[in-house]
Short mmCIF file of C-alpha atoms and ligand atoms in Angstrom, two decimals:
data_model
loop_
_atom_site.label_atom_id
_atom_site.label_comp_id
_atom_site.label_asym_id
_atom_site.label_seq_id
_atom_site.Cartn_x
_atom_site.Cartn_y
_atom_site.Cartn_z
CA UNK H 5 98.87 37.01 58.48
CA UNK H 6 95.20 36.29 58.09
CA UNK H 7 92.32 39.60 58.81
CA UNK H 8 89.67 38.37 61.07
CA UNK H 9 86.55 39.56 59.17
CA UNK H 10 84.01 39.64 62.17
CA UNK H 11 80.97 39.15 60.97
CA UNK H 12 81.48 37.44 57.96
CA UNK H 13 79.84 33.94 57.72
CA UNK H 14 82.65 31.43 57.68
CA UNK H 15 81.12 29.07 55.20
CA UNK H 16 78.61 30.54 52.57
CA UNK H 17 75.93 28.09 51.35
CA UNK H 18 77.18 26.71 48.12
CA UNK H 19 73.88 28.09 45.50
CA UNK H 20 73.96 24.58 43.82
CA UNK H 21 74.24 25.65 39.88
CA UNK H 22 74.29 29.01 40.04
CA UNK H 23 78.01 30.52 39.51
CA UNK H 24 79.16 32.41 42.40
CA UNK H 25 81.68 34.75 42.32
CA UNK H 26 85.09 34.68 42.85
CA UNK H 27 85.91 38.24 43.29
CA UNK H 28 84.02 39.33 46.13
CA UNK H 29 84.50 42.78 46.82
CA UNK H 30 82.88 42.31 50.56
CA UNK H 31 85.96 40.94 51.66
CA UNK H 32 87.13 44.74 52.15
CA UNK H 33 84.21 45.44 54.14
CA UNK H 34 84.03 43.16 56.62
CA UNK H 35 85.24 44.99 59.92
CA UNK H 36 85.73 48.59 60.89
CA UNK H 37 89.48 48.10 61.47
CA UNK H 38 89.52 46.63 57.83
CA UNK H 39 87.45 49.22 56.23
CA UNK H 40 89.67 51.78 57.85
CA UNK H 41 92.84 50.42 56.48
CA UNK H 42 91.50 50.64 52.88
CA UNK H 43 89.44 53.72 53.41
CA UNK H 44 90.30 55.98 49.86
CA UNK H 45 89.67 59.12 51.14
CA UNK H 46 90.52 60.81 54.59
CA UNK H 47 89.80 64.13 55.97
CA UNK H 48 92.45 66.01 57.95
CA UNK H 49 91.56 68.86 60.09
CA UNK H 50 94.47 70.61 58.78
CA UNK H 51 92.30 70.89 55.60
CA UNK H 52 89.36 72.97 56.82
CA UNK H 53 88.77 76.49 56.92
CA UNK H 54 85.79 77.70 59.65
CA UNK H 55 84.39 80.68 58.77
CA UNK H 56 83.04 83.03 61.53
CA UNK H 57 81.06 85.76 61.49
CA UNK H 58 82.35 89.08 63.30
CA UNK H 59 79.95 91.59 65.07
CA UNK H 60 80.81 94.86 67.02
CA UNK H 61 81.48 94.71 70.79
CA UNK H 62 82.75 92.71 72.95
CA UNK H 63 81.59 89.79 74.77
CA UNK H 64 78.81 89.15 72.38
CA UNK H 65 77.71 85.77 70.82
CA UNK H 66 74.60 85.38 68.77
CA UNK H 67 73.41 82.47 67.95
CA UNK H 68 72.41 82.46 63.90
CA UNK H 69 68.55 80.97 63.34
CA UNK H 70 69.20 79.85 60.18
CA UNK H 71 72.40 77.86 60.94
CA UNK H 72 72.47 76.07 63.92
CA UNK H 73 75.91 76.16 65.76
CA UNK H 74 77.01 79.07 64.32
CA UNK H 75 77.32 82.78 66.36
CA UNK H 76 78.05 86.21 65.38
CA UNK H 77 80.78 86.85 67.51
CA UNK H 78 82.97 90.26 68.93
CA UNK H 79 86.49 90.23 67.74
CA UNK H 80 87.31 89.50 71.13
CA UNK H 81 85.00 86.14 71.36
CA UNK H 82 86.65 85.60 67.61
CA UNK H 83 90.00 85.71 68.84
CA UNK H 84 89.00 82.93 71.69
CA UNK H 85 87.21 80.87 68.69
CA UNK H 86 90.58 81.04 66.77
CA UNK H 87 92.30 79.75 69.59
CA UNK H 88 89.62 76.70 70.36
CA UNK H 89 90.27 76.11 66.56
CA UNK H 90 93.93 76.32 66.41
CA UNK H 91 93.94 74.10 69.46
CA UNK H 92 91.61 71.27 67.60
CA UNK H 93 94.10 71.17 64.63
CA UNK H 94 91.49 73.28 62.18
CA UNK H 95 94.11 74.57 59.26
CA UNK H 96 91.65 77.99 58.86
CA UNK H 97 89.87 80.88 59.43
CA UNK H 98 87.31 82.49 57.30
CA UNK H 99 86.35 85.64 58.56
CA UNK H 100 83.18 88.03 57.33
CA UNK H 101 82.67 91.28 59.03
CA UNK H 102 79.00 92.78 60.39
CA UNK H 103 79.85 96.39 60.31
CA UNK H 104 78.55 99.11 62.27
CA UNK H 105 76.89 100.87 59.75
CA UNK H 106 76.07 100.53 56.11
CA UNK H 107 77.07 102.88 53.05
CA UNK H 108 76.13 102.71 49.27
CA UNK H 109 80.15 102.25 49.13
CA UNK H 110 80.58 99.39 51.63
CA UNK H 111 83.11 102.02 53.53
CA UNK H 112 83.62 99.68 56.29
CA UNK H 113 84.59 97.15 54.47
CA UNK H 114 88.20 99.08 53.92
CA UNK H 115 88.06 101.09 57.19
CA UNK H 116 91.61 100.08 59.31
CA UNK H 117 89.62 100.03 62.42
CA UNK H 118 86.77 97.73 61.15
CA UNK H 119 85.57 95.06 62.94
CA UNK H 120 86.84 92.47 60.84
CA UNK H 121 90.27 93.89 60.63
CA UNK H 122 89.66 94.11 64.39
CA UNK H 123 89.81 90.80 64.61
CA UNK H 124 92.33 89.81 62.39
CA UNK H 125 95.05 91.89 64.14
CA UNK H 126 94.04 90.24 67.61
CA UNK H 127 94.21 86.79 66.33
CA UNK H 128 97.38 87.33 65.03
CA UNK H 129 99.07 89.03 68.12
CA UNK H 130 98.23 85.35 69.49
CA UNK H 131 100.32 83.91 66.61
CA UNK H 132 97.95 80.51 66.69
CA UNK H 133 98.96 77.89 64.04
CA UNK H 134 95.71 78.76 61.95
CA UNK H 135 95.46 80.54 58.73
CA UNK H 136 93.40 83.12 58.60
CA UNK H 137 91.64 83.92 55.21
CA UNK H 138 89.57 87.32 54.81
CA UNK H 139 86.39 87.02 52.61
CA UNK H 140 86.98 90.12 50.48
CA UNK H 141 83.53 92.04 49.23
CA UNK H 142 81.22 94.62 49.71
CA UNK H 143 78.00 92.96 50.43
CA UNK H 144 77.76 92.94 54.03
CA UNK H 145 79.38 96.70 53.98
CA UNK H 146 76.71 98.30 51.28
CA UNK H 147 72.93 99.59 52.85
CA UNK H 148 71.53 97.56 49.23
CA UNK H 149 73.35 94.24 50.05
CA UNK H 150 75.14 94.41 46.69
CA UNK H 151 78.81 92.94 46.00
CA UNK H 152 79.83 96.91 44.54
CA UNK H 153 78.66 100.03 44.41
CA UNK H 154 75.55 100.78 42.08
CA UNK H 155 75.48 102.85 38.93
CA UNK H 156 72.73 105.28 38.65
CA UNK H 157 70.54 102.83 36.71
CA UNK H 158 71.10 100.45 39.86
CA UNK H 159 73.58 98.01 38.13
CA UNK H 160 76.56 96.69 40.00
CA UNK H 161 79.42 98.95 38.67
CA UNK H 162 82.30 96.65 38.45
CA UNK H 163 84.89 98.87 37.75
CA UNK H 164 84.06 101.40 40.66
CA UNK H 165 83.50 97.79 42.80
CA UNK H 166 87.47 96.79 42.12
CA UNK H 167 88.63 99.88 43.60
CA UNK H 168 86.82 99.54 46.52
CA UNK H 169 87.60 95.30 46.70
CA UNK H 170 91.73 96.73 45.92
CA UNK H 171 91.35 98.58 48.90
CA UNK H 172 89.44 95.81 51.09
CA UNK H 173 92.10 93.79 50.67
CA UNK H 174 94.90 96.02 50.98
CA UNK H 175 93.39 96.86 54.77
CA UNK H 176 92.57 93.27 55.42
CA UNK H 177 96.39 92.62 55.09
CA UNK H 178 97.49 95.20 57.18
CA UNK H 179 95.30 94.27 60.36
CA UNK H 180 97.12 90.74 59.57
CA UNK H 181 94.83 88.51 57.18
CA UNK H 182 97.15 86.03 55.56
CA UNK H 183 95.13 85.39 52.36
CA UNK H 184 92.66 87.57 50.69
CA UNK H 185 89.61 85.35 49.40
CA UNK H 186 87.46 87.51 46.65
CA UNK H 187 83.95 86.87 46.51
CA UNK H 188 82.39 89.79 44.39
CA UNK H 189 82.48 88.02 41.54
CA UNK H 190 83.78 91.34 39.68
CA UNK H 191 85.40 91.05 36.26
CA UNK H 192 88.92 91.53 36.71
CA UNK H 193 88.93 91.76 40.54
CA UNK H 194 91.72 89.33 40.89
CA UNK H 195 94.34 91.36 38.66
CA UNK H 196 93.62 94.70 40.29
CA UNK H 197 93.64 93.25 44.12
CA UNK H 198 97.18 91.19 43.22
CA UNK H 199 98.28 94.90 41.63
CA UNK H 200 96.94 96.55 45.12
CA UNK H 201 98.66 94.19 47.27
CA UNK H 202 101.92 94.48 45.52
CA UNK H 203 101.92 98.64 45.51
CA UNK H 204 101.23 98.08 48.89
CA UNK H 205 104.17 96.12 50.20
CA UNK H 206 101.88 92.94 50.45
CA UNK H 207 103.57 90.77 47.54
CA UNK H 208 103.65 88.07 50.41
CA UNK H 209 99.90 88.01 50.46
CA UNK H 210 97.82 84.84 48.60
CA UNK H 211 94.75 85.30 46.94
CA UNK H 212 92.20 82.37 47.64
CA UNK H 213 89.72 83.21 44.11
CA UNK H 214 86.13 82.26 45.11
CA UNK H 215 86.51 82.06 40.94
CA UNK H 216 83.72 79.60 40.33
CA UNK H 217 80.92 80.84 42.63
CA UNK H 218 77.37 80.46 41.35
CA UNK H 219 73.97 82.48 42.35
CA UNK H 220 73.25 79.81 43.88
CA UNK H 221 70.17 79.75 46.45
CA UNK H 222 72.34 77.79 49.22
CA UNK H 223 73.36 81.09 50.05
CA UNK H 224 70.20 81.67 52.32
CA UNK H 225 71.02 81.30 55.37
CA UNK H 226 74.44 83.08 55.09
CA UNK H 227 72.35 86.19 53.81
CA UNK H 228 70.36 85.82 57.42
CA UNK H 229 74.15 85.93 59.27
CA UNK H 230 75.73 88.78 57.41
CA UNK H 231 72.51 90.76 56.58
CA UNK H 232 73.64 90.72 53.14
CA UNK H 233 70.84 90.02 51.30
CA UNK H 234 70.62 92.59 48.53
CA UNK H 235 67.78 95.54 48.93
CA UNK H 236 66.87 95.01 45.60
CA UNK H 237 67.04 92.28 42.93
CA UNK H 238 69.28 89.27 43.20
CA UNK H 239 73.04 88.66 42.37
CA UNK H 240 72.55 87.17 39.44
CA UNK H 241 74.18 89.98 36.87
CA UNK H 242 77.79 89.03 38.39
CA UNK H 243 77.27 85.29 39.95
CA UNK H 244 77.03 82.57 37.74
CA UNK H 245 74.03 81.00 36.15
CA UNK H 246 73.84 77.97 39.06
CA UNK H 247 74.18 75.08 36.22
CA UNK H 248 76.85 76.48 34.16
CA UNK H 249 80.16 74.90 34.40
CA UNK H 250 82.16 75.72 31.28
CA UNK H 251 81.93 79.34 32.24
CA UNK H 252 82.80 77.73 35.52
CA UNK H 253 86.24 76.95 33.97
CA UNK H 254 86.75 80.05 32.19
CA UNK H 255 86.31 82.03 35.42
CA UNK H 256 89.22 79.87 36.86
CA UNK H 257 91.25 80.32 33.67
CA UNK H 258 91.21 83.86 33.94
CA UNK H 259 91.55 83.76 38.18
CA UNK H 260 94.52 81.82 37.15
CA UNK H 261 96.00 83.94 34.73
CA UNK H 262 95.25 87.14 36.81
CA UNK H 263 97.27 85.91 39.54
CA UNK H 264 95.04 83.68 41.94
CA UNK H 265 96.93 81.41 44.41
CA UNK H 266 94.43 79.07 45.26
CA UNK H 267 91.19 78.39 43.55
CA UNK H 268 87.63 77.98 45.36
CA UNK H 269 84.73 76.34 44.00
CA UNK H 270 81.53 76.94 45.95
CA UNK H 271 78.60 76.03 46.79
CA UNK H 272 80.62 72.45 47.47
CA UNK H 273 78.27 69.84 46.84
CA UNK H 274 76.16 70.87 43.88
CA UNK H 275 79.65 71.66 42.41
CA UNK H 276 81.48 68.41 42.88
CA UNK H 277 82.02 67.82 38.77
CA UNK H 278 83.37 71.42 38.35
CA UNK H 279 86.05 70.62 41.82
CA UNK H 280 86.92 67.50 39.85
CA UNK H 281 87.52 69.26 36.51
CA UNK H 282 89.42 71.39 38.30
CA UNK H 283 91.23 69.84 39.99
CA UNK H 284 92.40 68.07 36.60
CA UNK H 285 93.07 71.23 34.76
CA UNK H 286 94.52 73.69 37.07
CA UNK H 287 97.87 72.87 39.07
CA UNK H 288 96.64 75.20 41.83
CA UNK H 289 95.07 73.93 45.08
CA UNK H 290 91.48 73.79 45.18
CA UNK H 291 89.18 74.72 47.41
CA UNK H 292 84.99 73.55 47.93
CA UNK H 293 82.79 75.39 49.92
CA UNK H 294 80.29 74.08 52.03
CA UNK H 295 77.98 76.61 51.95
CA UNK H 296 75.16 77.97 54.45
CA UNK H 297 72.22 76.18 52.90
CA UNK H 298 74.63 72.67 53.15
CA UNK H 299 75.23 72.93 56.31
CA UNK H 300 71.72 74.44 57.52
CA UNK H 301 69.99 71.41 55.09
CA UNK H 302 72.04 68.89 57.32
CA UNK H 303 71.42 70.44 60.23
CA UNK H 304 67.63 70.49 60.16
CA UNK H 305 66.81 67.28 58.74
CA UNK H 306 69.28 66.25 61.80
CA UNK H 307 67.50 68.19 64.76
CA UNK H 308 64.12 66.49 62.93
CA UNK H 309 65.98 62.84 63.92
CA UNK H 310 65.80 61.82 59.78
CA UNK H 311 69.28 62.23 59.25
CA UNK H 312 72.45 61.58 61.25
CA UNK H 313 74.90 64.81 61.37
CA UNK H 314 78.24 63.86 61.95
CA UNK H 315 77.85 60.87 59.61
CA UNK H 316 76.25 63.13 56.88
CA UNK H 317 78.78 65.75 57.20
CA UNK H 318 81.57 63.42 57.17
CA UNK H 319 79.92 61.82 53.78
CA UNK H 320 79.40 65.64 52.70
CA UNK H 321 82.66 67.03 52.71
CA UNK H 322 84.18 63.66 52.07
CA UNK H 323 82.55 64.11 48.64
CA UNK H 324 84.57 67.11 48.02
CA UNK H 325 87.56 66.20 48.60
CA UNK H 326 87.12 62.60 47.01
CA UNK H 327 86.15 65.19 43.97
CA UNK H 328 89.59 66.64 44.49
CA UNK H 329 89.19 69.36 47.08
CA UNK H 330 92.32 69.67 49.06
CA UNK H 331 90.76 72.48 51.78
CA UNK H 332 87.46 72.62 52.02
CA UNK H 333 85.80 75.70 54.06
CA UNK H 334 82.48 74.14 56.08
CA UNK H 335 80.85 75.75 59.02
CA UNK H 336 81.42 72.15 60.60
CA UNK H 337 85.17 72.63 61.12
CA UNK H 338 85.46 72.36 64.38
CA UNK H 339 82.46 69.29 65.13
CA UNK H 340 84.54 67.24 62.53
CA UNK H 341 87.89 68.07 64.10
CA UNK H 342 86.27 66.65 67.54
CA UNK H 343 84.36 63.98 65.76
CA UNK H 344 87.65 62.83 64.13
CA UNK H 345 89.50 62.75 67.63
CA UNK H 346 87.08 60.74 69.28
CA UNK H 347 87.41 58.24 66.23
CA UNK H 348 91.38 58.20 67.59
CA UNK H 349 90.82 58.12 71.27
C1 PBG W 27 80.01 87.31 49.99
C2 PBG W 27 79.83 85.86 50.25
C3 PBG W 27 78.66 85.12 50.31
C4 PBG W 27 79.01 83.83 50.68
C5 PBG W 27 80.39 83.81 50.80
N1 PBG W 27 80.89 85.07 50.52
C6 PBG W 27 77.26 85.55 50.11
C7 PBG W 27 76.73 85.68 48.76
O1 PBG W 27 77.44 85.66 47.77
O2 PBG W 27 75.53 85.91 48.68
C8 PBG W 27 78.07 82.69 50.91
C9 PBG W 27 78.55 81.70 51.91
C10 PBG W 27 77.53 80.77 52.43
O3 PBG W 27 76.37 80.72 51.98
O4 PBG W 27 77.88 80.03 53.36
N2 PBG W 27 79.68 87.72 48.69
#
């Protein structure tokens, strides 16, 4: 059966002595309906987390500046966003907690009646087909927008923060969180939440390791949503030096050997060697993260008419998982579950 290559000239010119090629990798390209059928790498929705961000209240949305399409939302608007989510296919749910108030301890973060756990325990009394994935730290909990506690000379304590991420977690769980996803970047934070989990009945519970997760300045406009940016200084004693990658793969190594279940590399794009190298090394699925500053970059080069979203996005997380990603968490979730519908309909 022959492909009708619309568009193709049916005759090309012969170019008198020069040699002209035989192989002639356009033949691929030729149509849509051809380019589809050879088309190496596919996105499912059933791949994507959505984070969301989760306010006190009820009934409230607020739109974030800084990242266009996204809201702070009440658990109860959360639960409805889980079910729009569920309903378009979208395999997760990230979900980061404004608090009420603010403590040098990041209380909240652990309290049973949080808003975050809040939400958690009404999405799940809805039973949607969605997993949903708790983002376990400290910084949008503490009044200095640090991932821990601080020692007296104002140093993240990591020891005192694993307690306090051991108990995050542990409460996440409870209010019905089906994976725990550190992001403190703590030494050892993976062994002592696994060890938490287990003492507390929740040996059932995954842990999604944000293991290789840079200081990277993508985080921006996340720092607007949570109001996490820290007080004082920058991250940068406990995240990653932003160009390092063979720390990179030690942090996995040890993620691994402490017990991680799945394996996050993040921000996404900038890290699309280390999802690849990971991808080859570690048995585990991986996970990319398109972060805040990916998504906002897209976004307002798009409202500006010089670039076009969906098609950027698409070519975005594409590049993740053509890396090797096999979820990848993007504040887009739901547009590219739509925009991958229409493509069907
Ligand atoms: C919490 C956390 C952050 C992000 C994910 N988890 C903020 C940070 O580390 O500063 C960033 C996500 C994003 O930028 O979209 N520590």
């Amino acid at each position: 059966m022959s492909v009708d290559l619309t568009g193709m000239p049916a005759n090309a010119p012969s170019g008198g002595d020069l040699p002209l090629p035989s192989i002639r990798l356009r033949r691929l390209r030729g149509s849509e309906r051809i380019r589809r059928l050879v088309r190496e790498t596919r996105i499912d929705p059933a791949m994507l987390v959505a984070p969301l961000f989760v306010c006190a209240g009820s009934g409230v949305r607020e739109p974030i500046g800084s990242m266009p399409g996204v809201a702070r939302l009440s658990p109860d608007l959360a639960a409805i966003e889980a079910e729009t989510l569920a309903a378009l296919g979208v395999g997760g749910l990230l979900l980061f907690g404004l608090p009420r108030g603010k403590d040098p301890m990041g209380s909240e973060a652990s309290a049973d009646d949080g808003v975050v756990q809040d939400a958690f325990s009404r999405i799940r009394s809805l039973q949607l087909p969605i997993v949903t994935i708790a983002d376990t730290c400290l910084c949008e909990y503490t009044d200095h927008g640090h991932c821990g506690p601080l020692t007296r000379s104002g140093e993240v304590d990591n020891d005192a923060a694993l307690e306090r991420l051991a108990a995050t977690a542990v409460s996440q769980a409870r209010a019905g969180a089906d994976i725990v996803a550190p992001s403190a970047m703590m030494d050892g934070q993976v062994a002592a939440i696994r060890a938490a989990l287990d003492g507390a009945g929740f040996q059932g519970t995954p842990i999604m390791a944000y293991a290789a997760k840079h200081a990277s300045a993508f985080y921006g406009p996340f720092r607007e949503a949570a109001g996490s940016a820290p007080a004082l200084g920058d991250r940068r004693a406990y995240q990653m030096d932003p160009t390092n990658g063979r720390e990179a793969m030690r942090e996995m190594a040890l993620d691994v050997a402490e017990g991680a279940d799945l394996l996050l590399v993040k921000p996404g794009l900038p890290g699309l060697d280390l999802i690849a190298a990971a991808r080859q090394r570690f048995d585990l699925p991986i996970a990319a993260y398109q972060v805040s500053g990916e998504h906002a970059m897209i976004a307002a080069a798009a409202e500006r008419g010089w670039i076009d979203r969906r098609n950027a996005t698409l070519e975005a997380v594409g590049a993740m998982v053509r890396a090797g990603a096999g979820i990848v968490v993007t504040y887009a979730a739901g547009d590219i579950a739509r925009w991958l519908a229409d493509e069907r309909s």
